[in-house]
XYZ file of C-alpha atoms in Angstrom:
351
model
C 5.974 -88.586 148.863
C 9.545 -89.517 149.639
C 8.433 -92.981 150.740
C 6.491 -93.495 147.510
C 9.509 -92.432 145.466
C 11.753 -94.780 147.427
C 9.346 -97.684 147.021
C 9.042 -96.995 143.294
C 12.848 -96.923 142.988
C 13.241 -100.199 144.881
C 10.564 -101.831 142.739
C 12.379 -100.722 139.620
C 15.669 -102.068 140.902
C 14.151 -105.479 141.702
C 12.388 -105.592 138.339
C 15.735 -104.897 136.638
C 17.403 -107.708 138.579
C 14.672 -110.163 137.629
C 14.877 -109.171 134.062
C 18.672 -109.614 133.980
C 18.299 -113.072 135.422
C 15.681 -114.242 132.847
C 16.359 -114.623 129.166
C 13.694 -115.540 126.543
C 14.501 -115.928 122.840
C 12.235 -116.171 119.788
C 13.900 -118.129 116.947
C 13.147 -120.035 113.849
C 13.770 -120.387 110.137
C 12.100 -120.234 106.795
C 13.136 -122.784 104.148
C 11.434 -123.009 100.796
C 12.417 -123.982 97.341
C 11.612 -125.862 94.076
C 11.641 -129.663 94.134
C 11.573 -132.116 91.195
C 11.176 -135.825 91.871
C 11.063 -138.724 89.370
C 7.445 -139.254 88.222
C 6.199 -136.030 89.868
C 5.629 -132.495 88.604
C 7.726 -129.501 89.833
C 6.585 -128.601 93.335
C 7.194 -125.811 95.882
C 8.597 -127.552 98.944
C 11.294 -127.483 101.596
C 14.676 -128.978 102.388
C 14.747 -128.282 106.121
C 11.850 -128.373 108.617
C 10.418 -124.861 109.118
C 10.304 -123.753 112.703
C 9.025 -121.011 115.009
C 10.281 -121.418 118.560
C 10.434 -119.874 122.014
C 13.085 -120.844 124.552
C 14.379 -119.361 127.702
C 16.231 -119.755 130.990
C 15.883 -118.328 134.462
C 18.785 -118.119 136.906
C 17.621 -119.621 140.158
C 20.854 -119.050 141.967
C 23.551 -121.458 143.211
C 24.242 -122.629 139.632
C 20.724 -123.792 139.070
C 18.662 -122.737 136.011
C 15.106 -123.294 134.958
C 14.634 -123.664 131.173
C 11.928 -124.250 128.610
C 11.520 -124.704 124.848
C 8.421 -124.654 122.655
C 8.731 -125.128 118.875
C 6.064 -125.005 116.161
C 6.767 -126.670 112.769
C 4.945 -125.205 109.791
C 4.623 -125.280 105.982
C 5.764 -121.927 104.419
C 4.069 -122.433 101.096
C 0.610 -122.834 102.674
C 1.081 -121.257 106.176
C -0.375 -124.361 107.826
C 0.985 -126.401 110.713
C 3.348 -129.144 109.451
C 1.396 -132.057 107.931
C -1.856 -130.324 109.253
C -2.625 -133.201 111.691
C 0.374 -132.805 113.897
C 0.377 -131.129 117.328
C 0.915 -127.320 117.533
C 4.293 -127.781 119.243
C 5.389 -130.649 117.041
C 9.039 -129.747 117.288
C 9.600 -129.239 121.024
C 7.585 -128.909 124.202
C 9.906 -129.296 127.189
C 10.609 -127.740 130.553
C 13.386 -128.589 132.952
C 16.318 -127.802 135.203
C 20.075 -127.512 134.544
C 22.939 -127.315 137.035
C 26.157 -129.072 138.165
C 24.288 -132.392 137.832
C 23.578 -131.869 134.110
C 20.176 -131.205 132.578
C 16.752 -132.860 133.172
C 13.744 -132.085 130.966
C 10.086 -133.366 130.677
C 7.766 -133.186 127.729
C 8.103 -133.839 123.981
C 11.186 -133.807 121.726
C 13.757 -135.933 119.980
C 15.029 -138.824 122.156
C 18.716 -139.086 122.964
C 19.582 -141.453 120.179
C 17.931 -139.239 117.507
C 19.407 -136.073 118.874
C 22.925 -137.573 118.748
C 22.973 -139.522 115.381
C 21.703 -136.514 113.351
C 24.994 -134.689 113.935
C 26.908 -137.310 111.950
C 24.799 -136.931 108.814
C 26.341 -134.986 105.926
C 23.047 -133.091 105.346
C 23.053 -131.890 109.044
C 20.282 -134.305 110.015
C 17.700 -132.501 107.905
C 14.594 -134.572 107.045
C 15.045 -134.221 103.253
C 14.959 -137.108 100.831
C 18.283 -135.872 99.249
C 19.907 -136.481 102.634
C 20.438 -139.673 104.494
C 19.218 -139.129 107.999
C 15.587 -140.429 108.025
C 16.061 -143.456 105.738
C 19.643 -144.653 105.732
C 21.479 -143.097 108.723
C 18.864 -144.619 111.073
C 17.938 -147.397 108.594
C 14.390 -146.109 108.274
C 13.703 -146.729 111.972
C 10.627 -145.169 113.517
C 10.791 -143.880 117.149
C 6.999 -143.497 117.469
C 5.102 -146.455 115.849
C 2.115 -145.950 118.172
C 1.541 -142.283 117.577
C -1.251 -141.016 115.270
C -0.787 -141.393 111.479
C 1.420 -138.683 109.974
C 3.337 -138.067 113.205
C 7.060 -137.373 113.186
C 9.210 -140.504 113.169
C 11.921 -139.114 115.454
C 10.162 -137.603 118.453
C 8.728 -138.793 121.697
C 5.828 -137.458 123.737
C 5.441 -138.078 127.519
C 9.174 -138.520 128.091
C 11.915 -137.542 130.514
C 15.465 -136.551 129.374
C 18.769 -136.481 131.163
C 21.939 -134.953 129.647
C 25.203 -135.007 131.545
C 27.589 -132.042 131.475
C 30.520 -132.540 129.055
C 33.518 -133.918 130.878
C 36.826 -134.163 128.984
C 34.939 -134.270 125.747
C 32.520 -137.056 126.840
C 28.754 -136.637 127.328
C 26.009 -139.191 128.284
C 22.399 -138.708 127.182
C 19.261 -140.649 128.024
C 15.477 -140.574 127.423
C 12.701 -142.722 128.977
C 9.016 -142.479 127.867
C 5.907 -143.647 129.689
C 3.736 -146.476 128.214
C 0.697 -144.265 128.031
C -1.486 -144.355 124.815
C -1.336 -141.338 122.519
C -4.244 -141.873 120.096
C -2.226 -143.995 117.612
C -3.420 -146.042 114.689
C -3.509 -149.886 114.861
C -0.209 -151.703 114.136
C -0.776 -155.158 112.552
C 2.643 -156.454 113.403
C 2.497 -160.229 113.948
C -1.290 -160.131 114.219
C -3.847 -159.718 111.434
C -5.821 -156.684 110.023
C -8.839 -157.812 111.979
C -6.875 -158.684 115.089
C -3.767 -156.418 115.105
C -0.897 -156.906 117.501
C -1.352 -153.372 118.722
C -5.024 -152.093 118.354
C -5.649 -148.433 117.870
C -4.696 -146.232 120.861
C -2.625 -149.032 122.400
C -0.202 -148.529 125.199
C 3.449 -149.386 124.637
C 4.392 -153.010 125.316
C 7.374 -151.770 127.329
C 8.731 -148.396 128.408
C 10.624 -146.901 125.357
C 14.173 -145.790 126.266
C 17.010 -144.196 124.361
C 20.657 -143.692 125.244
C 23.719 -142.240 123.631
C 27.301 -141.284 124.373
C 29.362 -138.763 122.463
C 33.043 -137.690 122.402
C 34.338 -134.510 120.856
C 38.015 -133.493 120.968
C 39.126 -130.893 118.421
C 38.904 -132.370 114.935
C 37.673 -135.727 116.014
C 34.213 -136.887 117.139
C 32.464 -140.136 117.907
C 29.078 -141.422 119.105
C 27.301 -144.611 120.078
C 23.585 -144.777 120.490
C 20.885 -147.328 121.226
C 17.002 -147.142 121.298
C 14.026 -149.401 121.921
C 10.669 -148.043 120.827
C 7.045 -148.593 122.009
C 6.695 -151.895 120.076
C 10.166 -153.018 121.139
C 11.963 -152.532 117.820
C 15.590 -151.864 118.497
C 18.288 -149.858 116.715
C 21.890 -148.958 117.462
C 24.461 -146.848 115.637
C 28.209 -146.234 115.769
C 29.417 -143.037 114.267
C 32.605 -141.093 113.791
C 33.923 -137.868 112.225
C 37.331 -136.370 111.555
C 38.507 -133.085 110.129
C 41.904 -133.825 108.565
C 42.183 -130.181 107.467
C 40.347 -127.088 108.646
C 37.744 -126.929 105.854
C 36.996 -130.689 105.445
C 34.896 -132.900 107.682
C 34.468 -136.654 106.962
C 31.823 -138.731 108.730
C 30.762 -142.396 108.830
C 27.838 -144.163 110.493
C 26.921 -147.846 110.772
C 23.464 -148.869 111.947
C 21.754 -152.150 112.874
C 17.996 -152.486 113.409
C 15.832 -155.343 114.700
C 12.041 -155.316 114.234
C 11.666 -158.993 115.189
C 9.012 -158.167 117.832
C 6.527 -157.075 115.193
C 7.749 -158.364 111.761
C 8.108 -162.090 111.013
C 10.204 -161.524 107.825
C 12.935 -158.992 106.832
C 13.081 -158.079 110.476
C 16.814 -157.154 110.570
C 18.415 -154.251 108.699
C 21.934 -152.912 108.474
C 23.014 -149.615 106.884
C 25.984 -147.437 106.476
C 26.655 -143.910 105.225
C 29.900 -142.150 104.271
C 29.635 -138.415 104.018
C 31.793 -135.285 103.642
C 31.451 -131.559 104.014
C 34.010 -129.221 102.371
C 33.949 -125.456 102.914
C 35.261 -123.043 100.224
C 34.888 -119.476 101.475
C 31.187 -118.752 101.793
C 30.301 -122.008 99.949
C 30.085 -125.571 101.178
C 30.002 -128.849 99.257
C 27.911 -131.754 100.734
C 28.439 -135.319 99.519
C 27.480 -138.714 100.620
C 26.995 -142.392 99.603
C 25.215 -145.073 101.640
C 23.492 -148.433 101.532
C 20.630 -150.055 103.452
C 20.228 -153.810 103.430
C 17.103 -155.540 105.032
C 17.689 -159.218 105.289
C 16.225 -161.161 102.382
C 15.815 -157.998 100.345
C 17.807 -155.975 97.767
C 20.299 -153.337 98.984
C 19.007 -149.760 98.633
C 21.798 -147.517 97.420
C 21.876 -143.717 97.511
C 24.284 -141.080 96.144
C 23.758 -137.434 96.934
C 25.551 -134.160 96.135
C 24.732 -130.693 97.349
C 26.032 -127.126 97.530
C 25.249 -124.306 99.978
C 26.269 -120.701 99.549
C 26.005 -118.313 102.461
C 24.678 -114.888 101.581
C 25.060 -113.881 105.353
C 25.466 -115.501 108.735
C 21.704 -116.317 108.711
C 20.841 -116.819 104.993
C 22.078 -119.384 102.478
C 20.950 -120.795 99.174
C 21.226 -124.398 98.263
C 21.238 -126.870 95.329
C 20.951 -130.630 95.719
C 20.809 -133.777 93.452
C 20.216 -137.288 94.675
C 19.659 -140.799 93.202
C 18.288 -143.721 95.153
C 17.892 -147.149 93.559
C 16.706 -150.664 94.530
C 14.135 -149.184 96.938
C 12.278 -151.967 98.740
C 8.903 -152.175 100.455
C 8.260 -153.464 104.014
C 7.684 -156.952 102.548
C 11.119 -156.885 100.878
C 9.895 -156.517 97.303
C 11.192 -153.844 94.988
C 9.107 -150.679 95.157
C 7.454 -149.181 92.024
C 9.442 -147.273 90.864
C 12.474 -148.890 92.437
C 14.810 -145.905 91.467
C 14.104 -142.287 92.204
C 16.025 -139.085 91.275
C 15.384 -135.847 93.218
C 16.591 -132.277 92.667
C 15.978 -129.174 94.697
C 16.984 -125.467 94.718
C 15.997 -123.043 97.426
C 16.886 -120.609 100.272
C 17.023 -120.958 103.960
C 16.796 -117.949 106.328
C 17.125 -118.243 110.139
C 16.207 -115.663 112.766
């Protein structure tokens, strides 16, 4: 009996140690609101991507940790997986190790360039049309042209990540993806509709890779990033931010893109965005102006204003207004309509 009690006590002690060394977190957010866009009826929609995630770490000893992250993206107004045809873990699906060498992960997620540049967008890198991230800050660049139709533009599958530790404010980040096919649709490119440059389910023409470097020191921050995707389109961005006073943050990005490998005309694009965030107690003003200029086409111009009010540390309400004009198509012609206004009001709760 004494031996049984001793064994039970030892088992409980070891179980407690294992539990103390492992941490798993459930997290996510719900963002929903009302959206009105030029030429469209009032709709229920979102400002930020809605997520449900699971992440955790396990202490392996000697400064080494195992880590994982799985993240579902969903539509709160219908309860369906985001865009219905996207993978279950659209947001993240990575596992890796972290230690004195930095962090290495394998799976699916945002490549280094996309992870870095989003931090210098005045709308926090949210994929909302009233913000600048997806269309101007990265000049409308697509990280995954050979993924299935409807896939996210800023994530890679079948990739390996390396992030260095932060040293004196500097950090280096890199991502390399395999060439393997992922069930994507055909890309006409420099071919024809009957003989596309990249047929359906094509492999990449070269290994996609993405790199970035960041510097953060008190009120100042800077970044440089470069990426080449599966069809060898290239993009690079320089960014900087400064907080001249405690409650004000100014940010600027400049981007160049080259699609010459798949587009015979309008293949080069340059863009810039100037943004600001100003906190006033529990409220925050968001503002930005930017331009995108494909060669041989009109300059797209965008002005956006927004306001966030925090009801608690995890809940805020928001109001946005944006105008974009001289919108162009891939051929360089003005879109119809060529000017769009968008307004939204809603609430975001994180957990």
